[in-house]
Short mmCIF file of C-alpha atoms and ligand atoms in Angstrom, two decimals:
data_model
loop_
_atom_site.label_atom_id
_atom_site.label_comp_id
_atom_site.label_asym_id
_atom_site.label_seq_id
_atom_site.Cartn_x
_atom_site.Cartn_y
_atom_site.Cartn_z
CA MET A 1 6.91 -15.55 -1.28
CA LYS A 2 6.18 -18.19 1.08
CA PHE A 3 8.38 -19.63 4.13
CA PRO A 4 10.72 -22.50 4.19
CA LYS A 5 9.08 -26.36 3.89
CA ASP A 6 10.22 -26.54 7.95
CA PHE A 7 10.24 -23.68 8.45
CA TYR A 8 8.71 -23.40 12.52
CA TRP A 9 5.46 -21.96 13.18
CA GLY A 10 4.18 -21.16 17.02
CA ALA A 11 3.87 -19.87 20.10
CA ALA A 12 6.09 -19.70 23.09
CA THR A 13 5.45 -19.36 27.20
CA ALA A 14 7.75 -19.38 30.27
CA SER A 15 7.15 -21.64 32.95
CA TYR A 16 6.65 -19.39 36.31
CA GLN A 17 4.11 -17.50 33.85
CA VAL A 18 1.87 -19.73 33.04
CA GLU A 19 1.76 -22.88 34.78
CA GLY A 20 1.16 -21.98 39.08
CA GLY A 21 1.93 -23.03 42.37
CA ILE A 22 5.49 -22.12 41.41
CA GLU A 23 6.55 -21.32 45.13
CA ASN A 24 10.20 -21.85 46.25
CA CYS A 25 11.51 -18.85 43.68
CA ASP A 26 12.61 -15.70 43.99
CA TRP A 27 9.66 -14.39 42.42
CA ALA A 28 7.18 -16.13 44.56
CA LYS A 29 9.29 -14.46 47.76
CA ALA A 30 8.89 -10.73 46.26
CA ALA A 31 6.01 -11.45 46.02
CA ARG A 32 5.16 -12.98 49.58
CA GLU A 33 7.08 -9.91 51.09
CA GLY A 34 4.55 -7.33 48.44
CA ARG A 35 7.51 -5.86 46.18
CA VAL A 36 5.93 -7.96 43.02
CA PRO A 37 2.45 -8.97 42.18
CA ALA A 38 1.68 -12.57 43.95
CA CYS A 39 1.57 -15.57 40.37
CA GLY A 40 -0.36 -18.01 42.25
CA ARG A 41 -2.00 -20.37 40.07
CA ALA A 42 -1.45 -18.51 37.09
CA CYS A 43 -2.72 -19.83 33.83
CA ASP A 44 -2.40 -23.58 35.86
CA HIS A 45 -1.02 -24.39 32.45
CA TYR A 46 0.81 -27.30 34.08
CA HIS A 47 -2.38 -29.42 34.53
CA ARG A 48 -3.54 -27.84 32.15
CA TYR A 49 -1.30 -28.07 29.52
CA GLU A 50 -2.50 -30.86 27.47
CA ALA A 51 -5.77 -28.88 26.71
CA ASP A 52 -3.38 -25.94 25.43
CA PHE A 53 -1.18 -27.88 22.80
CA ASP A 54 -4.50 -28.80 21.51
CA LEU A 55 -5.77 -25.59 21.09
CA ALA A 56 -2.34 -24.76 19.58
CA GLN A 57 -3.01 -27.96 17.27
CA GLN A 58 -6.00 -26.44 16.06
CA LEU A 59 -4.81 -23.37 15.02
CA GLY A 60 -2.23 -24.45 13.06
CA HIS A 61 0.96 -24.63 14.74
CA ASN A 62 3.30 -27.21 14.25
CA ALA A 63 6.49 -25.20 16.63
CA HIS A 64 5.57 -24.06 20.49
CA ARG A 65 8.41 -22.78 23.11
CA PHE A 66 8.52 -23.12 26.96
CA SER A 67 10.29 -23.08 29.54
CA ILE A 68 11.22 -25.53 32.60
CA GLU A 69 11.11 -24.36 35.99
CA TRP A 70 14.18 -24.54 37.85
CA ALA A 71 13.09 -24.75 40.99
CA ARG A 72 11.01 -27.76 40.45
CA ILE A 73 14.34 -29.86 39.12
CA GLU A 74 17.02 -28.99 41.54
CA PRO A 75 14.33 -27.95 44.40
CA VAL A 76 17.55 -28.02 46.84
CA GLU A 77 21.09 -27.95 45.95
CA GLY A 78 22.07 -30.86 44.66
CA GLN A 79 19.16 -32.20 45.01
CA PHE A 80 17.31 -33.15 41.48
CA ASP A 81 13.59 -34.66 41.02
CA THR A 82 12.81 -36.94 38.93
CA ALA A 83 8.39 -36.46 39.41
CA ALA A 84 9.38 -32.85 37.94
CA ILE A 85 11.43 -34.31 34.79
CA GLU A 86 9.06 -36.83 33.55
CA HIS A 87 6.50 -34.27 34.07
CA TYR A 88 8.57 -32.46 31.34
CA ARG A 89 8.49 -35.00 29.38
CA ALA A 90 5.28 -35.64 29.29
CA VAL A 91 4.79 -32.37 28.07
CA ILE A 92 7.35 -32.56 25.38
CA ARG A 93 5.14 -35.64 24.18
CA ALA A 94 2.03 -34.11 24.46
CA LEU A 95 3.33 -31.53 22.52
CA LYS A 96 5.04 -34.51 19.82
CA GLU A 97 1.47 -36.13 19.39
CA ARG A 98 -0.28 -33.29 17.60
CA GLY A 99 2.74 -32.50 15.81
CA LEU A 100 4.49 -29.38 17.76
CA THR A 101 8.21 -29.59 17.43
CA PRO A 102 9.42 -28.42 21.42
CA PHE A 103 11.56 -25.81 21.68
CA VAL A 104 12.70 -26.11 24.88
CA THR A 105 14.44 -23.48 27.34
CA LEU A 106 16.41 -23.66 30.59
CA TRP A 107 16.31 -21.11 32.09
CA HIS A 108 13.71 -17.78 32.21
CA PHE A 109 14.67 -15.41 34.80
CA THR A 110 12.93 -17.11 37.75
CA LEU A 111 16.09 -18.56 40.25
CA PRO A 112 15.62 -21.64 42.51
CA GLN A 113 15.77 -19.92 46.33
CA TRP A 114 18.32 -21.72 47.43
CA PHE A 115 20.24 -20.48 44.40
CA ALA A 116 19.15 -16.23 44.65
CA ASP A 117 20.47 -17.47 48.69
CA LYS A 118 23.46 -17.53 47.12
CA GLY A 119 23.44 -15.05 45.61
CA GLY A 120 21.99 -15.69 42.07
CA PHE A 121 24.34 -14.62 39.66
CA GLU A 122 26.32 -12.27 41.50
CA SER A 123 28.13 -15.52 42.84
CA LYS A 124 31.64 -16.37 41.40
CA GLN A 125 30.16 -19.79 41.28
CA ALA A 126 26.92 -18.54 39.06
CA PRO A 127 28.09 -20.49 35.85
CA GLU A 128 29.52 -23.95 37.05
CA LEU A 129 26.04 -24.19 38.90
CA PHE A 130 24.06 -23.37 36.50
CA ALA A 131 26.31 -26.05 34.10
CA ARG A 132 25.25 -28.75 36.46
CA TYR A 133 21.71 -28.03 36.08
CA ALA A 134 21.76 -27.43 32.32
CA ARG A 135 23.51 -31.36 31.89
CA TYR A 136 21.11 -32.68 34.92
CA VAL A 137 18.18 -31.91 32.21
CA VAL A 138 19.36 -32.77 28.48
CA GLU A 139 20.84 -36.47 30.54
CA GLN A 140 16.62 -36.64 31.49
CA LEU A 141 15.54 -35.45 28.29
CA GLY A 142 18.29 -34.66 25.26
CA ASP A 143 17.11 -37.52 23.53
CA GLU A 144 13.70 -36.46 23.61
CA LEU A 145 15.10 -32.28 22.35
CA ALA A 146 17.51 -31.92 18.67
CA GLY A 147 17.48 -28.25 20.65
CA ILE A 148 17.88 -26.59 23.47
CA THR A 149 18.01 -22.60 24.92
CA THR A 150 20.09 -22.00 27.76
CA MET A 151 18.75 -19.15 29.37
CA ASN A 152 16.19 -16.33 28.13
CA GLU A 153 17.07 -12.93 27.53
CA PRO A 154 20.08 -12.64 29.45
CA ILE A 155 20.63 -8.80 29.38
CA VAL A 156 16.39 -8.06 30.22
CA PHE A 157 17.55 -9.35 33.52
CA ALA A 158 20.77 -8.01 34.97
CA GLY A 159 18.95 -4.40 33.40
CA LEU A 160 16.06 -4.94 35.17
CA GLY A 161 17.38 -6.26 38.12
CA TRP A 162 20.45 -4.69 38.99
CA LEU A 163 19.85 -1.03 36.77
CA LYS A 164 16.39 -0.86 36.85
CA GLY A 165 16.08 -2.19 40.06
CA ASN A 166 12.59 -2.99 39.75
CA TRP A 167 12.65 -7.02 39.50
CA PRO A 168 13.97 -9.51 42.16
CA PRO A 169 17.00 -8.50 43.35
CA PHE A 170 15.98 -4.64 43.15
CA LYS A 171 19.38 -3.70 43.13
CA MET A 172 20.56 -0.01 42.09
CA GLN A 173 17.51 1.16 44.33
CA LYS A 174 15.71 4.47 43.02
CA LEU A 175 15.77 8.02 44.84
CA ALA A 176 12.61 7.15 46.01
CA ASP A 177 13.37 4.44 48.29
CA TRP A 178 16.26 6.72 49.71
CA GLN A 179 14.04 9.27 50.38
CA GLU A 180 12.37 6.41 52.00
CA TYR A 181 15.32 4.90 53.93
CA THR A 182 16.48 9.06 55.25
CA ASN A 183 13.03 9.81 56.13
CA SER A 184 12.18 6.95 58.55
CA GLY A 185 15.85 7.33 59.71
CA LYS A 186 17.59 4.95 58.57
CA ARG A 187 15.71 2.11 60.44
CA SER A 188 12.90 1.17 57.20
CA GLN A 189 13.60 -1.95 55.19
CA SER A 190 18.04 -2.82 53.91
CA ARG A 191 19.66 1.11 53.05
CA PRO A 192 19.82 1.28 49.08
CA GLN A 193 22.60 0.89 47.56
CA GLN A 194 24.36 3.44 45.77
CA SER A 195 24.54 3.80 42.16
CA TRP A 196 28.34 3.22 41.07
CA TRP A 197 28.49 0.07 43.32
CA ALA A 198 24.83 -1.09 42.27
CA TYR A 199 27.17 -1.12 38.34
CA GLY A 200 29.65 -2.87 39.20
CA THR A 201 27.82 -5.62 40.36
CA TYR A 202 25.85 -4.99 36.80
CA ARG A 203 28.62 -6.06 35.29
CA ARG A 204 29.95 -8.77 37.25
CA VAL A 205 26.45 -10.19 36.84
CA VAL A 206 26.61 -10.01 33.18
CA ARG A 207 30.02 -11.36 33.22
CA HIS A 208 28.63 -14.74 35.16
CA LEU A 209 25.97 -14.86 32.13
CA VAL A 210 28.65 -15.05 29.89
CA MET A 211 30.02 -18.44 31.59
CA ALA A 212 27.31 -19.23 32.90
CA HIS A 213 25.48 -19.45 29.06
CA ASN A 214 29.10 -20.98 27.53
CA GLN A 215 29.82 -23.60 30.50
CA ALA A 216 26.48 -25.22 30.11
CA TYR A 217 27.81 -25.66 26.41
CA ASP A 218 30.20 -26.88 27.27
CA ALA A 219 28.38 -29.45 29.51
CA ILE A 220 25.79 -29.99 27.14
CA LYS A 221 27.93 -31.16 24.25
CA LEU A 222 29.49 -33.51 26.83
CA VAL A 223 26.07 -35.83 27.04
CA ALA A 224 24.71 -34.71 23.71
CA PRO A 225 27.54 -33.70 20.82
CA ASP A 226 24.33 -33.44 18.08
CA LEU A 227 21.92 -31.32 20.65
CA SER A 228 21.53 -27.76 19.05
CA VAL A 229 22.24 -25.50 21.22
CA SER A 230 21.32 -22.15 21.03
CA ILE A 231 20.57 -18.54 23.58
CA VAL A 232 17.57 -16.70 23.34
CA LYS A 233 18.32 -13.11 22.40
CA HIS A 234 16.34 -9.77 23.41
CA VAL A 235 17.52 -7.22 20.49
CA VAL A 236 16.69 -3.37 20.59
CA ALA A 237 16.44 -2.90 16.69
CA TYR A 238 18.11 0.38 16.75
CA ASP A 239 18.68 1.89 13.60
CA ALA A 240 18.84 5.82 12.73
CA THR A 241 18.33 8.87 10.35
CA SER A 242 21.15 9.59 7.99
CA ASN A 243 22.69 12.10 10.29
CA PRO A 244 26.60 11.19 11.95
CA TRP A 245 25.60 11.60 15.09
CA GLN A 246 21.84 9.18 15.89
CA ARG A 247 24.44 7.12 13.64
CA CYS A 248 26.41 6.47 16.18
CA LYS A 249 23.96 6.75 19.01
CA ALA A 250 22.40 3.50 17.05
CA TRP A 251 25.84 2.22 16.86
CA PHE A 252 26.16 2.00 20.57
CA ALA A 253 23.84 1.78 21.74
CA THR A 254 23.58 -1.81 19.66
CA ASN A 255 27.14 -2.30 21.07
CA PHE A 256 26.05 -1.97 24.20
CA GLN A 257 23.10 -3.79 24.41
CA THR A 258 23.84 -6.80 21.70
CA HIS A 259 26.54 -7.04 20.65
CA SER A 260 28.50 -6.88 23.91
CA PHE A 261 27.67 -9.92 25.14
CA MET A 262 26.17 -11.99 22.28
CA ARG A 263 30.27 -11.56 21.24
CA LYS A 264 31.20 -13.16 23.90
CA VAL A 265 28.70 -16.20 24.06
CA ALA A 266 28.50 -16.44 19.33
CA ASP A 267 30.42 -19.46 18.92
CA ARG A 268 29.31 -21.12 21.45
CA CYS A 269 25.47 -20.92 19.73
CA ASP A 270 24.35 -23.63 17.44
CA GLU A 271 22.10 -21.03 17.20
CA ILE A 272 20.14 -17.58 18.33
CA GLY A 273 16.78 -17.40 19.31
CA LEU A 274 15.19 -13.95 18.82
CA ASN A 275 12.78 -12.06 20.97
CA PHE A 276 11.82 -9.23 19.10
CA TYR A 277 8.94 -5.79 20.39
CA HIS A 278 11.54 -2.61 20.12
CA TYR A 279 13.03 -0.61 17.08
CA VAL A 280 14.28 2.92 17.79
CA LYS A 281 15.25 4.89 14.65
CA PHE A 282 17.06 7.77 16.64
CA GLY A 283 16.28 11.14 15.12
CA ASP A 284 12.94 9.59 13.39
CA ARG A 285 10.14 12.02 14.95
CA GLY A 286 7.72 10.15 13.60
CA GLU A 287 4.72 9.60 15.74
CA HIS A 288 3.40 5.48 15.71
CA PRO A 289 0.88 3.81 17.63
CA LYS A 290 1.36 2.12 21.48
CA SER A 291 0.74 -1.14 22.40
CA ASP A 292 -0.76 -1.53 25.51
CA MET A 293 2.43 -2.13 27.59
CA GLY A 294 3.41 1.55 25.55
CA TRP A 295 5.70 0.37 22.99
CA GLU A 296 5.93 1.77 19.92
CA MET A 297 4.20 -0.67 17.36
CA ILE A 298 6.60 -0.23 13.99
CA PRO A 299 6.25 -2.53 11.26
CA GLY A 300 9.43 -3.76 9.41
CA GLY A 301 11.21 -3.18 12.80
CA ILE A 302 12.49 -7.04 12.91
CA TYR A 303 13.32 -6.53 9.67
CA ARG A 304 16.37 -4.23 11.59
CA ALA A 305 17.18 -6.71 14.48
CA LEU A 306 17.03 -10.14 12.25
CA HIS A 307 20.32 -8.20 10.35
CA ILE A 308 21.72 -7.29 13.95
CA LEU A 309 21.85 -10.90 14.72
CA HIS A 310 23.22 -12.08 11.19
CA HIS A 311 26.69 -10.54 12.53
CA TYR A 312 26.74 -13.78 14.27
CA GLN A 313 26.38 -16.65 10.13
CA LYS A 314 23.80 -18.84 12.29
CA PRO A 315 20.37 -20.50 11.88
CA ILE A 316 18.64 -16.92 14.13
CA PHE A 317 14.59 -18.71 15.01
CA VAL A 318 11.96 -15.46 16.19
CA SER A 319 11.88 -17.21 19.52
CA GLU A 320 9.71 -14.03 20.88
CA CYS A 321 7.26 -11.09 19.08
CA GLY A 322 3.88 -10.12 19.94
CA VAL A 323 1.89 -7.71 21.31
CA ALA A 324 0.18 -6.32 24.10
CA ASP A 325 -3.49 -5.79 22.80
CA ASP A 326 -5.95 -6.15 25.39
CA ASP A 327 -9.23 -5.74 22.91
CA ASP A 328 -7.43 -7.53 19.81
CA SER A 329 -7.13 -4.21 17.56
CA HIS A 330 -3.67 -4.76 16.48
CA ARG A 331 -2.59 -7.73 16.77
CA ALA A 332 -3.30 -9.72 13.64
CA TRP A 333 -2.02 -6.43 11.74
CA TYR A 334 0.86 -6.70 13.55
CA ILE A 335 1.83 -10.07 13.40
CA GLU A 336 1.81 -9.25 9.62
CA GLU A 337 3.93 -7.10 9.48
CA GLN A 338 6.26 -9.30 11.55
CA LEU A 339 6.08 -11.89 8.94
CA THR A 340 6.85 -9.27 5.96
CA GLY A 341 9.39 -8.48 8.07
CA MET A 342 10.77 -11.37 8.19
CA GLN A 343 10.50 -12.27 5.19
CA GLN A 344 12.55 -9.63 3.34
CA ALA A 345 15.78 -10.37 6.14
CA MET A 346 15.55 -14.32 4.65
CA ALA A 347 14.91 -12.69 0.75
CA ASP A 348 18.82 -11.01 2.03
CA GLY A 349 20.47 -13.96 3.05
CA VAL A 350 18.78 -14.47 6.84
CA ASP A 351 18.09 -17.46 7.26
CA VAL A 352 14.94 -17.47 9.42
CA ARG A 353 13.73 -20.78 11.12
CA GLY A 354 10.56 -20.65 13.01
CA HIS A 355 7.86 -17.77 14.85
CA MET A 356 6.90 -18.06 17.77
CA TYR A 357 4.69 -15.62 18.55
CA TRP A 358 4.64 -13.94 22.52
CA SER A 359 2.28 -15.47 23.91
CA LEU A 360 0.02 -18.41 23.33
CA MET A 361 -2.07 -17.50 26.62
CA ASP A 362 -2.22 -14.65 28.97
CA ASN A 363 -0.35 -14.25 31.35
CA TYR A 364 1.93 -13.13 34.70
CA GLU A 365 3.33 -10.08 32.76
CA TRP A 366 5.85 -10.26 35.72
CA ALA A 367 5.92 -7.17 37.79
CA LEU A 368 2.72 -5.68 35.57
CA GLY A 369 0.61 -8.97 37.12
CA PHE A 370 -1.82 -10.25 34.97
CA GLU A 371 -3.26 -7.11 33.52
CA LYS A 372 -1.50 -7.11 30.00
CA LYS A 373 -2.96 -9.59 27.53
CA PHE A 374 -0.53 -10.73 25.00
CA GLY A 375 -2.02 -13.49 24.06
CA LEU A 376 -3.38 -15.11 21.17
CA ILE A 377 -5.25 -17.02 23.94
CA GLU A 378 -7.56 -14.72 26.56
CA ILE A 379 -7.90 -16.12 29.64
CA ASN A 380 -10.51 -15.03 32.17
CA TYR A 381 -8.15 -16.12 35.41
CA ASP A 382 -10.89 -16.28 37.85
CA THR A 383 -12.59 -18.99 35.46
CA LEU A 384 -9.94 -20.16 33.93
CA GLU A 385 -11.74 -20.76 30.96
CA ARG A 386 -9.60 -20.23 27.64
CA LYS A 387 -11.13 -18.15 24.97
CA ILE A 388 -8.65 -17.51 21.40
CA ARG A 389 -8.81 -14.21 20.20
CA PRO A 390 -10.08 -13.43 16.82
CA SER A 391 -5.99 -12.70 15.77
CA ALA A 392 -5.26 -15.74 16.15
CA TRP A 393 -7.68 -17.95 13.17
CA ARG A 394 -5.77 -14.68 11.65
CA TYR A 395 -1.74 -15.83 12.55
CA LYS A 396 -3.31 -19.47 11.23
CA GLU A 397 -4.50 -18.11 7.76
CA LEU A 398 -0.96 -16.56 7.46
CA ILE A 399 0.16 -19.86 8.57
CA GLU A 400 -1.30 -21.84 5.81
CA GLN A 401 -1.27 -18.89 3.08
CA TYR A 402 2.88 -19.13 3.41
CA SER A 403 3.11 -22.30 3.70
CA VAL A 404 4.38 -25.20 1.77
CA ALA A 405 2.45 -28.15 1.39
CA ASP A 406 4.55 -31.40 1.32
CA ASN A 407 4.36 -31.83 -2.09
CA GLY A 408 6.55 -28.66 -2.09
CA SER A 409 3.55 -27.10 -3.59
CA ALA A 410 1.93 -24.13 -2.29
CA ALA A 411 -0.46 -24.79 0.37
CA SER A 412 -3.75 -22.71 -0.29
O1 LIG B 501 6.55 -12.20 29.14
C1 LIG B 501 7.72 -11.77 28.81
C2 LIG B 501 8.68 -12.87 28.74
O2 LIG B 501 8.88 -13.54 30.01
C3 LIG B 501 9.61 -12.86 28.06
N1 LIG B 501 9.78 -11.34 26.81
C4 LIG B 501 9.42 -10.12 26.87
C5 LIG B 501 7.60 -10.98 27.01
C6 LIG B 501 7.23 -9.99 27.57
O3 LIG B 501 7.44 -8.14 27.80
#
C-alpha cells in the first residue's frame, strides 16, 4: 500500500534541544543551578539550520517540524523581539526553498524566565499570556504557514514538572529530597512540597494548559482564520489482553492520560499531532527489545495510538516517533514497523497526513543531557560535525518506496 500523494515525510526537532545559546529560560536557569545538565551551544542549529536542512532534503524529506523559542520572541514580558521573528522567518523560508513544508510548534517545554518567575502555568494569567504570544507570532509569520501547533506534550510537561518533579519547576519532591532537607536541620534548599498539595497544583497546571491552548486557538483564528491549528499530544498506547480487569486498567489509563485532556481541547483543534513512544499491554508478559532509553520497542504500537486519537475524528499527523539508538542497530526496523502500523490504521479509515521521525539530529534530551542519541544524523558535540546514520538512508528508501509520483504512479 502506498501513502497518499501529498503525504508529509520528515523529521522533528525542538528549539532548546538543538539551537544552542538560549539562556533566558527556566531550563537554562535550572542548569546554572546544577539541577539539570547544561545545554550550551547544543547542535548550534541556530546558525547551521541551512546546512541541516540541506541534509534533510538529501534524505528525501518533504516536511520538517521545529519549534519557536518563546524566550527569544518575548525576552521581556510584553516586549517582542523583531530580530528573533526575522530569524524564524528565514528558517521557514530556508525550508520552503528546499521543498520542505514547515510544521511549526509555538511552545515546546521551555518557558521564558519572566514567565516562569510569575509562576509559569501555575499562574492564572498564563493562558492569556500564552495566547498573546501565539497571536503575535501568527500576526508576524502566519502568512508563511498553512498550519501551526500551539503546544507540545502538555501532559508530559505537567507530569514531569509537578508529579515526578525531575523537570522545572521540580515540584513533588522525592523522598530523598525530604531526607536531605530533614538531615540538614531543615536548612538546605527550600522545603519540599507535600505530595497531596503538589497533586492539586498539577491539576491546576493541566487546567491552565487546556485554557492556554483554547485561548491561543481563538486568538490565532482572529488574525488568521484559515490557518490550521493543532496540538501535539503524547499518547501512551494502552492495550490489554482479553482479561476484563486488564481491560479496565487500559481504559482507565487512556482516559487519565489522553482523553481527559483531549476532550477539553478537541473542539479547538483542526488537526492533531501524535507523539508516539510507548505501547503498554496490560496482562502481557512478553519480552521486547528496549531502546537506549529503556523503552520497549513494540512493533505495531502506533496502530493503537492512532486509533485512540481517531476518536476525535480529526486529521492526524505523526509529529514525533523515534528511538534512542546509539549504535543504530534498531532505528531502521523500528521506523519500518511504525510505517506498517500507520498503514494498517489508515486502511481502517484513520486520516493520517504525515510522519515526522524524532529526531532529525542527536540533541539535548532534557534531564538526561546529550547522552541519548535519537538522530537520523549523528552529532559530534566537540566538532559539531554532522554524520548521516545508515538508518536515515533506509528511511529515505522507505519514503521512496511508499510514495506516489506526481503523475499518480508508484514513485519507485
Ligand atoms: O526529546 C523529546 C521531545 O522533546 C518530546 N518528545 C519526546 C522526545 C524524546 O524523549
